[in-house]
Structures are given as structure tokens and as C-alpha cells.
Coordinates of C-alpha atoms in Angstrom, one line a residue:
Chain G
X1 CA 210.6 163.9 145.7
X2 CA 214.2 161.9 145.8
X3 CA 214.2 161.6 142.3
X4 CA 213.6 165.2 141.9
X5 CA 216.7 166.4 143.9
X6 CA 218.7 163.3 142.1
X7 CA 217.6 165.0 138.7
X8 CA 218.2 168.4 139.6
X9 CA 221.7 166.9 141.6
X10 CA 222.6 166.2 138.4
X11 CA 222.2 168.7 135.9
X12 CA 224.2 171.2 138.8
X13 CA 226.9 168.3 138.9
X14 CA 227.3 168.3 135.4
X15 CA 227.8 171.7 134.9
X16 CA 230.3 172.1 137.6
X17 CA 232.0 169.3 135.4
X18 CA 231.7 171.7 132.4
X19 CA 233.0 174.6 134.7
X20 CA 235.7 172.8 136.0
X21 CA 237.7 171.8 132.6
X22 CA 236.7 175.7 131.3
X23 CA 238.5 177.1 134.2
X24 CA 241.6 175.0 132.2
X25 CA 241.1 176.8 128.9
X26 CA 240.1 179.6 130.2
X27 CA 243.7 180.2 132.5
X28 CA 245.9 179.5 129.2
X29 CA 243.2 181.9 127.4
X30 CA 244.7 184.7 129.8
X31 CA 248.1 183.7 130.1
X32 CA 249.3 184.2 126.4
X33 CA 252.9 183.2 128.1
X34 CA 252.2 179.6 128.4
X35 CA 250.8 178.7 124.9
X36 CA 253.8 176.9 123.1
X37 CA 252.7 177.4 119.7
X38 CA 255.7 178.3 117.2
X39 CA 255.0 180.5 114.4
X40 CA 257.2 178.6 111.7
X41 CA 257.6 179.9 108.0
X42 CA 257.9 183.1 109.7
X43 CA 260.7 182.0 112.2
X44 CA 262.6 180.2 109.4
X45 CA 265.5 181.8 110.2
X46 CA 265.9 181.6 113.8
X47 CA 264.8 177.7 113.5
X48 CA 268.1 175.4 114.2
X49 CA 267.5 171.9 114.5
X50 CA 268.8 169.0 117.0
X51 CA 272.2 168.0 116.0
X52 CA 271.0 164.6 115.8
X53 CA 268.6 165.6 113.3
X54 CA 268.3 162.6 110.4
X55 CA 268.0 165.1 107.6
X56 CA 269.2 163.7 104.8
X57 CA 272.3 162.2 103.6
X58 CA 275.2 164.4 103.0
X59 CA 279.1 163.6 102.0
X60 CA 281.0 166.1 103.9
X61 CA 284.0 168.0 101.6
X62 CA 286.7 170.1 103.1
X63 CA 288.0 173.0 101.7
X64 CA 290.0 171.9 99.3
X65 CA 287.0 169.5 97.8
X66 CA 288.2 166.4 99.0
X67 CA 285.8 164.0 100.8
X68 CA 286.6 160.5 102.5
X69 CA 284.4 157.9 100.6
X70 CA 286.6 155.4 99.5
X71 CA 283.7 154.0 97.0
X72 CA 283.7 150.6 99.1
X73 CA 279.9 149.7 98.8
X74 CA 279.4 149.5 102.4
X75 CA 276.5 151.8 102.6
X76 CA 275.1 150.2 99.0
X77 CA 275.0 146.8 100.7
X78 CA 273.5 147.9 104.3
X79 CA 271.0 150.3 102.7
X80 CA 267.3 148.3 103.1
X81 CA 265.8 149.7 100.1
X82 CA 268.0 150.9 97.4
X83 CA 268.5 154.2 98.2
X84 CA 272.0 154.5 97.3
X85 CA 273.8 153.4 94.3
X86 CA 277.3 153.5 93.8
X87 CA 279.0 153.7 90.4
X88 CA 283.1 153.8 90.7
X89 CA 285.6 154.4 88.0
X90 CA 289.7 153.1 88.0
X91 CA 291.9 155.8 88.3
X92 CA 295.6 155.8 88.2
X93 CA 297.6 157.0 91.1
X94 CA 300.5 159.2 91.1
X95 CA 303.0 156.0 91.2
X96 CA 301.4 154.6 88.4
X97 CA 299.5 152.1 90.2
X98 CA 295.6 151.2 89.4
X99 CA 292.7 152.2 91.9
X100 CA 289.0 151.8 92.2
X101 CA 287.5 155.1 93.1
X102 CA 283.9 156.8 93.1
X103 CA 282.9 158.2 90.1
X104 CA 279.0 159.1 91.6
X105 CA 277.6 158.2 95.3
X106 CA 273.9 158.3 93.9
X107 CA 271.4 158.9 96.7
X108 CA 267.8 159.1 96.0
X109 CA 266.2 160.9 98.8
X110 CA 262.7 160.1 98.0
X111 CA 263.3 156.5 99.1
X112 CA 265.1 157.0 102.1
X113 CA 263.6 155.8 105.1
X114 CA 266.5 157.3 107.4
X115 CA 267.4 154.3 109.0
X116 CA 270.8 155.3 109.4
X117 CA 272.5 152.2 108.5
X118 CA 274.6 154.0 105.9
X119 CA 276.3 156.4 108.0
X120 CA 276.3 154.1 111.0
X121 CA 278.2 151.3 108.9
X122 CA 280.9 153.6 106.9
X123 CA 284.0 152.3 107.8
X124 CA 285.9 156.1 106.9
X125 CA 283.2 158.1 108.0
X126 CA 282.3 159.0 104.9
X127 CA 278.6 160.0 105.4
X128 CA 276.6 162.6 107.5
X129 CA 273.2 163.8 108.3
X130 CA 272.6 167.5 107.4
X131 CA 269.6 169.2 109.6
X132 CA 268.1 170.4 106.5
X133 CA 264.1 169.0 106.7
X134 CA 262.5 171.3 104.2
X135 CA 262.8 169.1 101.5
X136 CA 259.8 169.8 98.8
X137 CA 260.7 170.0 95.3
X138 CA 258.7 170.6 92.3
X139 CA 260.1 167.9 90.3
X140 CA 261.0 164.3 91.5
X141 CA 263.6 163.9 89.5
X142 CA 265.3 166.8 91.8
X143 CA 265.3 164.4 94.8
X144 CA 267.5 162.2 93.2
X145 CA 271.1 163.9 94.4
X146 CA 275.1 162.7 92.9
X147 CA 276.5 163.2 96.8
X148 CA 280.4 163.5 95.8
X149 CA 280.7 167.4 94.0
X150 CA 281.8 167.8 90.7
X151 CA 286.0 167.4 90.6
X152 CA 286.2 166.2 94.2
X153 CA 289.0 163.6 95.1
X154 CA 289.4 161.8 98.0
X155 CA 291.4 163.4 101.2
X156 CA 294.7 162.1 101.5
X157 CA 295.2 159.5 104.2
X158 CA 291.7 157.5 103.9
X159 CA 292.0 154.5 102.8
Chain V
X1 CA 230.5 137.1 100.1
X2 CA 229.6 139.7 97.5
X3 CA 228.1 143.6 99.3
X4 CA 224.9 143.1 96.8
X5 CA 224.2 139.7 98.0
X6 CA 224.8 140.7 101.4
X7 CA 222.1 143.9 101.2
X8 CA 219.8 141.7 99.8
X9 CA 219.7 139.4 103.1
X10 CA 220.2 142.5 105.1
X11 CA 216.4 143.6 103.2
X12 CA 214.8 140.5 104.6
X13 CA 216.1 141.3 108.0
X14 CA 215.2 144.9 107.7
X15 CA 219.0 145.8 108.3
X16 CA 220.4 149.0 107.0
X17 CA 224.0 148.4 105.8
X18 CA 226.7 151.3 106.0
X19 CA 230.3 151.7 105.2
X20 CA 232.3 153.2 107.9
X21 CA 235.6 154.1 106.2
X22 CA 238.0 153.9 104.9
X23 CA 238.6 157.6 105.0
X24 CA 236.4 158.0 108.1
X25 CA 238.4 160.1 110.5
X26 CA 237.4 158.6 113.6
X27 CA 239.0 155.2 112.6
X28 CA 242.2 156.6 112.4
X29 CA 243.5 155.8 109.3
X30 CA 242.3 153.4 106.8
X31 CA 240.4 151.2 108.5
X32 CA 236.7 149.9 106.7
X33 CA 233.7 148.4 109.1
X34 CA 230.5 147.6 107.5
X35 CA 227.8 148.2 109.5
X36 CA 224.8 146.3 109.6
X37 CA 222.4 148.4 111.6
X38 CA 218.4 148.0 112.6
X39 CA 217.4 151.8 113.1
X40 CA 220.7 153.0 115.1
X41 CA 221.5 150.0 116.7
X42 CA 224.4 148.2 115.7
X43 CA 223.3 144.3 114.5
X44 CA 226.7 143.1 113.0
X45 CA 230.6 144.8 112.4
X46 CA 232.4 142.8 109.7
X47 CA 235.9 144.5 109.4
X48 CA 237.6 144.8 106.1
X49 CA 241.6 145.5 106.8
X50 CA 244.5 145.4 104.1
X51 CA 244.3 148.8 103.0
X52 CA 247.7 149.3 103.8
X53 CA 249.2 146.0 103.8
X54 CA 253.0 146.4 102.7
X55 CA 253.8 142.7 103.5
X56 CA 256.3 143.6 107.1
X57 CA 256.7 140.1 107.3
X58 CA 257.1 138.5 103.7
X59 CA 259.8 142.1 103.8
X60 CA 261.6 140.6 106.4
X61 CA 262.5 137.2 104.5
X62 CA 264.8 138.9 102.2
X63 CA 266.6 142.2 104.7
X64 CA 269.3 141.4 107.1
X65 CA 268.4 141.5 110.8
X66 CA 269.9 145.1 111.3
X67 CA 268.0 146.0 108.8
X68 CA 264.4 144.7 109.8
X69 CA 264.5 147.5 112.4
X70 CA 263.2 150.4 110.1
X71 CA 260.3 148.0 109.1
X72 CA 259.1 147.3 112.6
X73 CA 259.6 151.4 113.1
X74 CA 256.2 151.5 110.3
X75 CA 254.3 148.8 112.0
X76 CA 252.9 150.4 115.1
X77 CA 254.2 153.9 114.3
X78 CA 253.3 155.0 118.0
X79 CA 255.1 152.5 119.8
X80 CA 258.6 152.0 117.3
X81 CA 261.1 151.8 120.2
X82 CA 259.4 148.8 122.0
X83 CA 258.7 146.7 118.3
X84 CA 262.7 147.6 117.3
X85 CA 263.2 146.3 120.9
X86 CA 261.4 143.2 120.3
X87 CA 263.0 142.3 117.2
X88 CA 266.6 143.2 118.8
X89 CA 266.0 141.1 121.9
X90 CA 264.9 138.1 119.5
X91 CA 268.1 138.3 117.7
X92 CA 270.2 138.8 121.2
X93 CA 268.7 135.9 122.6
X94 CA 269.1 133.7 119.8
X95 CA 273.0 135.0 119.6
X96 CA 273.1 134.4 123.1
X97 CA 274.5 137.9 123.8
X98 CA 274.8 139.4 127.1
X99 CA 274.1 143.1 126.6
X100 CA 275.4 145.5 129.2
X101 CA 273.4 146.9 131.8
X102 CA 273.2 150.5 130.6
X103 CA 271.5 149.2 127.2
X104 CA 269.0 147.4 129.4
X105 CA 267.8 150.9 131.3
X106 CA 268.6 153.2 128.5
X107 CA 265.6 150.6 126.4
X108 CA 263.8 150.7 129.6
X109 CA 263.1 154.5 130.0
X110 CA 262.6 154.7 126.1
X111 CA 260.4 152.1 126.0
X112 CA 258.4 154.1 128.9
X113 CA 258.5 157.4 127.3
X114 CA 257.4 155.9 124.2
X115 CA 254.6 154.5 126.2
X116 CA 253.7 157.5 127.8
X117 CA 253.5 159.5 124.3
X118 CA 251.0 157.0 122.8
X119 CA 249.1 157.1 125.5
X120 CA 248.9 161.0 125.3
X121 CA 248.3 159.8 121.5
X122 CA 245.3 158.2 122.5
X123 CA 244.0 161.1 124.9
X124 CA 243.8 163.4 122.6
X125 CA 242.0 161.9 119.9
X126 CA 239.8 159.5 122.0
X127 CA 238.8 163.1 123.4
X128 CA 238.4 164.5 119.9
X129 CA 236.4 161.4 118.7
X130 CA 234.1 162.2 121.5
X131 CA 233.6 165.7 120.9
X132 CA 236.4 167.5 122.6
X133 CA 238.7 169.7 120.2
X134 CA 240.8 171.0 123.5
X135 CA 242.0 167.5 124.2
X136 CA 243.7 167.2 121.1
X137 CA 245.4 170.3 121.7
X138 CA 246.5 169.7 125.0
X139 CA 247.6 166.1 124.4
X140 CA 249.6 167.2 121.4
X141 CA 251.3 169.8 123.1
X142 CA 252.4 167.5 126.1
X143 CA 253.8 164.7 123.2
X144 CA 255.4 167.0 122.0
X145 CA 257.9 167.5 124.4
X146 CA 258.9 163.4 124.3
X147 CA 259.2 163.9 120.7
X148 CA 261.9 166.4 121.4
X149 CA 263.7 164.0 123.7
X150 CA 263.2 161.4 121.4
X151 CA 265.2 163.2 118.6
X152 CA 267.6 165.2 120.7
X153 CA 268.6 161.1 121.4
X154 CA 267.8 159.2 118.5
X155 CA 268.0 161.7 115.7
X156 CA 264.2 160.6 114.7
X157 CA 261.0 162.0 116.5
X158 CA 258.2 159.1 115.6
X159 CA 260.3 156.6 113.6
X160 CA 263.5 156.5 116.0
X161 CA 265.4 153.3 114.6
X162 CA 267.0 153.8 117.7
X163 CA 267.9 149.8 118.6
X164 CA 270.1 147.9 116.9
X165 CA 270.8 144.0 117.4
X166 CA 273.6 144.1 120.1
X167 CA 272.4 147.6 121.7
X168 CA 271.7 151.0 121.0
X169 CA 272.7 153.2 117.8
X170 CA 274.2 156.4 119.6
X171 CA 274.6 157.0 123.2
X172 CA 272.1 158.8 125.2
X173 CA 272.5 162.6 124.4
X174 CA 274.8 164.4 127.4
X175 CA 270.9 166.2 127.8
X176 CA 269.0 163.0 127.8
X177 CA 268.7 163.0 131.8
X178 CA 268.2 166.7 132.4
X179 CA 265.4 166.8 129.8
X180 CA 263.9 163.7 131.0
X181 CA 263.8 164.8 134.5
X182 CA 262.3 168.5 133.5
X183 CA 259.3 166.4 131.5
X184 CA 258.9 164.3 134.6
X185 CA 258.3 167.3 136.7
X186 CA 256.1 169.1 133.8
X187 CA 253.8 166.3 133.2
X188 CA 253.5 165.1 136.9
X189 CA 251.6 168.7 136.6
X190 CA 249.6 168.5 133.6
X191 CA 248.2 165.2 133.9
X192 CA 245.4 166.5 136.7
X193 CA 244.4 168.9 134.0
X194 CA 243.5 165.7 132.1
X195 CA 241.5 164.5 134.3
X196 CA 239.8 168.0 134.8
X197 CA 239.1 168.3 131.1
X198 CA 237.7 164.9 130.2
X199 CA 237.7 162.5 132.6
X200 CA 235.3 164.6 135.0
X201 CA 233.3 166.2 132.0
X202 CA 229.9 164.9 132.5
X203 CA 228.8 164.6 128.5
X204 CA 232.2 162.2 128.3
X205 CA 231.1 160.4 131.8
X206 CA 227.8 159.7 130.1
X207 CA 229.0 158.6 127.0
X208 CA 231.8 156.3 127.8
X209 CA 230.6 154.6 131.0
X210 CA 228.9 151.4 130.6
X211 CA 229.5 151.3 126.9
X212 CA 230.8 148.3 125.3
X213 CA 231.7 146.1 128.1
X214 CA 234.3 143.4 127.6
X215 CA 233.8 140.4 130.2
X216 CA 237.0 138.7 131.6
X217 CA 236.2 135.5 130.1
X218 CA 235.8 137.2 126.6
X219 CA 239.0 139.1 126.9
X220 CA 241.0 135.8 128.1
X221 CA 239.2 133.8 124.8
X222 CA 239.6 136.5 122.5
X223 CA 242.9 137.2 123.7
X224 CA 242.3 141.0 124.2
X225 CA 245.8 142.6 125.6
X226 CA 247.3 145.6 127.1
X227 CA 245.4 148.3 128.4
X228 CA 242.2 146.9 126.7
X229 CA 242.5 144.0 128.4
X230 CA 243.7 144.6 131.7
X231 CA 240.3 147.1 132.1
X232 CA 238.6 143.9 131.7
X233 CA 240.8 142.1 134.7
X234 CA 242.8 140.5 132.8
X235 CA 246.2 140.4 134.2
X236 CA 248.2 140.6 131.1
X237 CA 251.1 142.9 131.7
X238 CA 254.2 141.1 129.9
X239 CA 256.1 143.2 132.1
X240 CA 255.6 142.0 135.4
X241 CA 254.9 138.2 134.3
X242 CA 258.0 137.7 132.4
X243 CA 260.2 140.1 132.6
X244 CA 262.4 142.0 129.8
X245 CA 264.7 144.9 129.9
X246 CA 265.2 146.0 133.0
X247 CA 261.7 145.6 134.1
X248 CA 262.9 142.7 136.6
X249 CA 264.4 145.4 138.4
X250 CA 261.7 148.6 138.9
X251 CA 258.5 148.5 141.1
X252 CA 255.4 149.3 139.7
X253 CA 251.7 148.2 139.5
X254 CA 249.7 146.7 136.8
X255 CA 247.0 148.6 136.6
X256 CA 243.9 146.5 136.6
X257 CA 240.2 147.3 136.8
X258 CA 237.2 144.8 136.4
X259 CA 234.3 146.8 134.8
X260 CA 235.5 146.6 131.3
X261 CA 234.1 148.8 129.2
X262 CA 235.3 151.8 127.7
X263 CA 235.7 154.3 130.6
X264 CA 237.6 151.8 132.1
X265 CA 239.5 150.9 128.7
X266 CA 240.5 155.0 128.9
X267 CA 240.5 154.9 133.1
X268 CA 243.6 152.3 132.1
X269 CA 245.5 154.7 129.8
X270 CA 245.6 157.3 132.3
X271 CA 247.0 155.6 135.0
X272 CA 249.1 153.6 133.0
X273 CA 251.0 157.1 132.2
X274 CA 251.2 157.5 136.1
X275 CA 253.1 153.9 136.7
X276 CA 255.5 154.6 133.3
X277 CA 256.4 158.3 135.1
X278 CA 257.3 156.5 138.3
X279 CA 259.5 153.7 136.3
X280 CA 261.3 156.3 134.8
X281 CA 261.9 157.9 137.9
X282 CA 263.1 154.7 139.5
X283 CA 266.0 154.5 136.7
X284 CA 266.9 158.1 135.3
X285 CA 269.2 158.9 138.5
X286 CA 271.1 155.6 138.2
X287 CA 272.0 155.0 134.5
X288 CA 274.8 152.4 134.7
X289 CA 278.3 152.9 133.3
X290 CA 279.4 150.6 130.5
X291 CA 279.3 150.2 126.7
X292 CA 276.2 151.2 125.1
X293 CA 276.5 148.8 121.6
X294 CA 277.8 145.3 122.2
X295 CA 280.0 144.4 119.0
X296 CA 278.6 142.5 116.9
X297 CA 279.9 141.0 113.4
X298 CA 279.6 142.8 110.2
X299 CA 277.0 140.1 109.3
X300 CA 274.9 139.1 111.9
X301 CA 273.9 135.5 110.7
X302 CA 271.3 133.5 113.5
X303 CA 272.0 129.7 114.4
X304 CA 269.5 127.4 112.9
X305 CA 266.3 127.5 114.9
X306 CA 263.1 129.0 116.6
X307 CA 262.9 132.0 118.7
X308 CA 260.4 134.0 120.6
X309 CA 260.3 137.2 122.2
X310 CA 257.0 139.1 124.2
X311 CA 256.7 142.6 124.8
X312 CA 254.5 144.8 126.3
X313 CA 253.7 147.7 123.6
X314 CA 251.3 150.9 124.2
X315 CA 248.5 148.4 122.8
X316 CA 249.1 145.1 123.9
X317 CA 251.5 142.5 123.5
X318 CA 253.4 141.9 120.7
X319 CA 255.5 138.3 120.2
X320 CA 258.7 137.7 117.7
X321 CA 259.1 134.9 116.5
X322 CA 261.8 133.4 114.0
X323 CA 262.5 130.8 112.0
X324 CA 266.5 130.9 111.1
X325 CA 267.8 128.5 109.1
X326 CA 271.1 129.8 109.9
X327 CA 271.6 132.2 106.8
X328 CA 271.8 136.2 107.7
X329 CA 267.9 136.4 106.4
X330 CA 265.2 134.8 108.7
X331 CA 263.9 131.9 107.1
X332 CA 260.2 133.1 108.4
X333 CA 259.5 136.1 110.6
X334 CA 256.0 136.3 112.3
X335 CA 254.5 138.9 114.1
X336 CA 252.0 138.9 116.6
X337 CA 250.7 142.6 116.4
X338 CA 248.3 143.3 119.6
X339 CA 246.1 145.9 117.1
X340 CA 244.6 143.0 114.9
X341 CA 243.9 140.3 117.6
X342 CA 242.2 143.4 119.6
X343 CA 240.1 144.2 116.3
X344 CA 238.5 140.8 116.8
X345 CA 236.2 141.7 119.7
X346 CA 235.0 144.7 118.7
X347 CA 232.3 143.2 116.5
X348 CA 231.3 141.5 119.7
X349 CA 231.5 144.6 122.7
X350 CA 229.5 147.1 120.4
X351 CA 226.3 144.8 119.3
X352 CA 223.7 146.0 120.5
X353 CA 225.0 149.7 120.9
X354 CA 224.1 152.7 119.2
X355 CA 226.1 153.9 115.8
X356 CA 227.4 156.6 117.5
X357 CA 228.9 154.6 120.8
X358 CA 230.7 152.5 117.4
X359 CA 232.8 155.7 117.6
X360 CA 233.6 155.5 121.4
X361 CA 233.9 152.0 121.4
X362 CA 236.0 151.7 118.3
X363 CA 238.5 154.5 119.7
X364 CA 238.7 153.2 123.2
X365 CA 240.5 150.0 121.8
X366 CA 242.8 152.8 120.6
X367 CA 243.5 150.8 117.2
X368 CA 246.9 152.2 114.7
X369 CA 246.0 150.9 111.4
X370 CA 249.5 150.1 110.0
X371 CA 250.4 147.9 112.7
X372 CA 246.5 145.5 111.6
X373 CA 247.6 145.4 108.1
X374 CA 251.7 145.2 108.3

């Protein structure tokens, strides 16, 4: 007889248990305001990310296409797996002197772990993260990026 | 020894040999077990691991020390701020640096809240290994909100990279605090409904309790840490027996039970959430002033000579230790990883078992595959 209304204990136990973590589900089935759930290639444009965001690596320019890398190596040196390569050219200054200066800041995104050792170590602040994170390309060759733009110099006053 | 030869002898023993792996999902990630099994009952596990061995260590030998920080980040991808930590605390007690006291709690809560999110990790799919699809949900949902503090801070949301040896790579984000103190209040609410969903479910209860028990004296001679091994009573926490961070300085308890097996292992991970949310209340209020990166020369080079670090990670303790022979590469770097010394027993806790408790058993020891390879 005991073992019956152990049995029978049971099975009611049990599905109180069952009830019990229903009742959960079942109060964020009716309260549609609680689910967090974000809707994203549709909110695309509403989406802003952290301003920490690691994106990827980006060489800020002002206005008048001038950026501050100096084409020191820093970043080339600090970088743990070769993303960044660095290829500098001599050019001669307006009082006739030589100077080294970057010719192509190389950065290969598909082998960027986003350490952040390059734009941590910059001695002119040279580098930033962007908060782009789509970053899916049909060709790898695409992910390889040449950071400085096309006829940039470098702002006046870096050194 | 070859898998024909082996099938043969399994023949004579009427043993049925199966691969588990290395794509099966409940092994979470790329983990193989053959399975010599008599019917359903589990005879023999032999583990085959390396599937995703990138050589951490042999890595190590030829990057700077500032540098070894985004390997550690790939180890044990659920608790990266504690191994940076450990690597960073290596280097600033070999450089006998004093770091300031805000570096100390500022580690301290992340190291919690990274402890906290693996944990949730683990709830979720421990509950969807075991059947339950809502867990994963719920647990995911919950992690979510760390990972938002985590890269509102640290720029990263798994892989943070967030230590550096002397400190800390940014300051804590204006916020840090607010946030932290919002998910305090938000989970101190949602972890009942935890407990409501799986802990109390009856077909979880019958599955999990009793299963795969782990004996103290096992768990001592295998050397079975963290949560694993403290269900087993063994008082392991690294924490409260020596120290780091700014653990000298917070109360909590080291959650210990004595049954061992794998409702206990998962009893473990639940309150173990409870004692990290009461650390971090302890230290979010009182955040000392100071500098939050020690300078530290452009080339950090170590003085000749061995040093060791423990930590306590979501899993178990992980030790640094470092050979320097005084050039800015270690000389050898070795890591004791707590997922591949746990590995060990579970050929031992699930003989005897059924196939299908392998699944319970395997998940309760809550394994991350990267960090048993490196």
C-alpha cells in the first residue's frame, strides 16, 4: 500500500515539476514585451555599435586628406601575426631635406585577431577602430585593405 | 593501437565499438571518444583530442609577453579575462611590479562576470544536452547582457584582450558600474527561474542524480578542479587558499558538496553564480582611485628564471608557468589547462553507465575543446 501512494506521489510530483517551469514559458509566451530578441538585417539601420567596438582597423584622415602615421613600424613590430605590413618611400621636404614616409600601411583583415596592440602602441595616434562588423566579402583578396587613401600626406605637426 | 585491431579484441569481448565525434554536438566542439560498449553500457572511453591543436604554447616561444595575451584569449574562449589575467600576473610578479589597487578590483569584478557568463554557458547547453531547448534560450539571453558589458569596457564581447602586463588596456567605461549594478539586480531575479526550469524538472532530476559519481579520493588523485571537483568535496578554490586579485579582500564561500556526481557537478555551477554576484557586489560601490596601467617599458624583457601563477577559471584551475632566460620571449611557457586534466576521469565516472548518461556525464564536466587541445 506505501509503495502505492510513493508511486502515485511521484508521478503528481513530477508533473507539478513539469508545471512549474511551464508556468516560466508560458508568462514570457504572453508578455510579448519581455522577449529581447532583435530583428537584425531588418534594423540595419537603426543598429549603432559600442564605441569601443574592435571593428577593424582604420587610419583616420581629415578633411584635407592628411592622416598622422609617421610610417615608424611601431604597429608592424607589435602586431602578433603579421597583419600589417608597412612599405615606406623617401620623400623630400619643402627645405630640401630627405624623409622616410609611408608609401602603403597594408592591413590584411582576414588575419587580424583584434588584439589591439597596434592602436594601443602608436606613438601619434595614428590608428583607430571603426564599428563597422559586417565584414563578408566575396573575394579574399578584398580583405586585404592599403589604410592611408590615395594622395594623402601626413598632417602637419606629427612627427 | 590501430581501430581494426582494436574491434577485433573488442569481437572476443562481445564489445560494440562507436565513435562519438568529432562533430557530435553534444561534445561541444571537436572532441572524439571511442566508445566501447556491451549492449548500452559503457565498458571503456579512450579520448582522442588534437583536433584543434594550434600549438598555444610552442606560439608563445617566439611572441613578446604583451603579445601572448590574444593567444590565451583562444584557449578557454569562455573564461579569456581570467587566462590573460594569469599570464599578466606571471609577468608582474616576475617584474616585481606593484599594480595599483583599482587594477586589482577592476580584474576582480571581470574575472567574476566572466565567471558568471560561462557558467550561464554551461546552463544552457547542459540543459539542451539533456533535452531542454528553453534553457538554451534563457541562458543565452541572460549572457548576453555580460557580453554587452564586456564590450561596452573592453571593445571585445568573448575574446576581450582586455589585460595587459602592468594593468588594464582602457579604463572601465564611465557606464561600467551603472550597467553592472542593473545586471546585478536583473539576474538576482532570473536565476530562481533557473532553478524552476531545470533544476526542479523531474525528467532532469532523474537523469542527472546519482549519475557518474566522482569519489573525493578520485578527484584529489586525478586532480579534478573547480566546480567538478569541489561537488566531489574537494576543497580546491584557488581563490580562497591562495589568494590573487583582490580576492584577499571579499567574503565569500566555496561552494562545496560531497555527493559528487553530476547533479551536484551542475548543483555547483548554480550556486557558484550566487557567491560571484555577491563578490561583485562587495567591490562595484568602492572601485579605488588610481592609475589603471602601470608603465611599463616598450619591451618588456623578464629576469632569468621560473615563475608560477594559479588561478581559479570557470572550469578549474589553471597554473603559468615560465621559463625566462631573460630575453623579451619566454624561454618555455607551460600551461596547465583545468579542461584536459578534468578529461582524465571521465573514462573512469561513466563505466558502467548507460550511452546516453555519456551525454550527461560528459557535459556536466562542462569541457571547452580549445582550451584540451591549445
Amino acid at each position: 500500500m506505501r509503495s502505492i501512494i510513493e508511486y502515485l506521489r511521484e508521478i503528481v510530483l513530477g508533473i507539478w515539476s513539469l508545471l512549474k517551469g511551464m508556468k516560466v514559458t508560458s508568462t514570457y509566451f504572453f508578455s510579448p514585451g519581455k522577449i529581447v530578441t532583435q530583428k537584425y538585417p531588418e534594423n540595419r539601420k537603426s543598429l549603432v555599435m559600442l564605441e569601443r567596438f574592435k571593428g577593424e582597423v582604420v587610419m583616420p584622415h581629415n578633411e584635407k586628406n592628411e592622416h598622422k602615421c609617421t610610417g615608424c613600424g611601431i604597429c608592424e613590430i607589435n602586431c602578433p601575426n603579421g597583419t600589417i605590413e608597412i612599405i615606406s618611400k623617401v620623400i623630400i621636404t619643402e627645405d630640401g631635406k630627405k624623409k622616410k614616409a609611408i608609401d602603403k600601411h597594408i592591413y590584411r583583415l582576414g588575419m587580424c585577431t583584434f588584439c589591439a596592440l597596434c592602436v594601443k602602441t602608436c606613438p601619434s595616434n595614428a590608428l583607430a577602430f571603426s564599428q563597422k562588423f559586417e565584414h563578408a566579402v566575396f573575394n579574399r583578396a578584398l580583405l586585404n585593405k592599403i589604410l592611408n587613401k590615395p594622395g594623402s600626406q601626413l598632417m602637419k605637426g606629427v612627427e | 593501437m590501430d581501430i581494426q585491431v582494436k574491434e577485433l579484441i573488442a569481437d572476443e569481448k562481445q564489445e560494440y565499438i562507436i565513435n562519438m565525434g568529432p562533430q557530435h554536438p553534444s561534445t561541444h566542439g571537436v572532441l572524439r571518444l571511442v566508445v566501447s560498449l556491451q549492449g548500452e553500457i559503457v565498458k571503456n572511453i579512450e579520448p582522442h583530442i588534437g583536433y584543434i591543436h594550434r600549438g598555444i604554447e610552442k606560439m608563445c616561444e617566439s611572441i613578446t609577453y604583451p603579445q601572448i595575451i590574444h593567444l590565451t584569449d583562444r584557449m578557454d574562449y569562455l573564461s579569456a579575462h581570467i587566462n590573460n589575467e594569469a599570464v599578466c600576473l606571471t609577468v608582474e610578479k616576475a617584474l616585481e611590479v606593484d599594480i595599483t589597487d583599482r587594477i586589482k578590483v577592476i580584474r576582480t569584478i571581470m574575472s567574476e562576470l566572466t565567471r558568471i557568463q560561462s557558467h550561464q554557458l554551461f546552463w544552457a547547453s547542459y540543459g539542451m544536452d539533456l533535452g531542454g531547448q528553453t534553457c538554451f534560450f534563457y541562458g543565452l539571453r541572460d549572457r548576453e547582457k555580460i557580453l554587452d558589458i564586456f564590450e561596452e569596457t573592453c571593445g571585445g564581447r568573448m575574446l576581450v584582450s582586455y589585460n595587459c602586463p602592468g594593468g588594464l588596456m582602457y579604463d572601465i567605461h564611465p557606464n561600467f558600474q551603472q550597467r553592472v549594478k542593473d545586471f546585478i539586480k536583473y539576474f538576482r531575479k532570473a536565476l530562481p527561474e533557473y532553478d524552476t526550469i531545470l533544476t526542479g524538472n523531474v525528467i532532469f532530476r532523474e537523469r542527472s542524480i546519482g549519475i557518474g559519481p566522482l569519489t573525493l579520493k578520485d578527484a584529489v588523485s586525478y586532480g579534478v578542479t573547480g566546480p567538478s571537483g569541489r561537488a566531489s568535496g574537494f576543497s580546491c578554490d584557488v581563490r580562497k587558499h591562495e589568494p590573487y586579485s583582490a580576492y584577499d579582500r571579499v567574503n565569500f564561500n566555496e561552494v562545496i558538496y560531497n555527493e559528487g556526481d553530476t547533479y551536484h557537478r551542475y548543483l555547483a555551477r548554480i550556486e557558484e553564480m550566487r557567491e560571484s554576484m555577491n563578490i561583485i557586489e562587495q567591490l562595484i560601490d568602492n572601485i579605488p582611485e588610481g592609475s589603471y596601467a602601470i608603465k611599463m617599458k616598450p619591451i618588456i624583457k623578464l629576469p632569468e628564471g621560473e615563475y608560477f601563477q594559479r588561478v581559479e577559471t570557470a572550469r578549474g584551475e589553471l597554473d603559468v608557468f615560465i621559463i625566462s632566460d631573460g630575453n623579451k620571449n619566454p624561454f618555455r611557457l607551460k600551461f596547465r589547462s583545468p579542461n584536459f586534466v578534468n578529461l582524465g576521469v571521465l573514462n573512469h565516472i561513466s563505466k558502467g553507465f548507460k550511452i546516453a548518461d555519456l551525454v550527461a556525464i560528459a557535459g556536466s564536466l562542462d569541457f571547452v575543446i580549445p582550451d584540451i587541445d591549445r
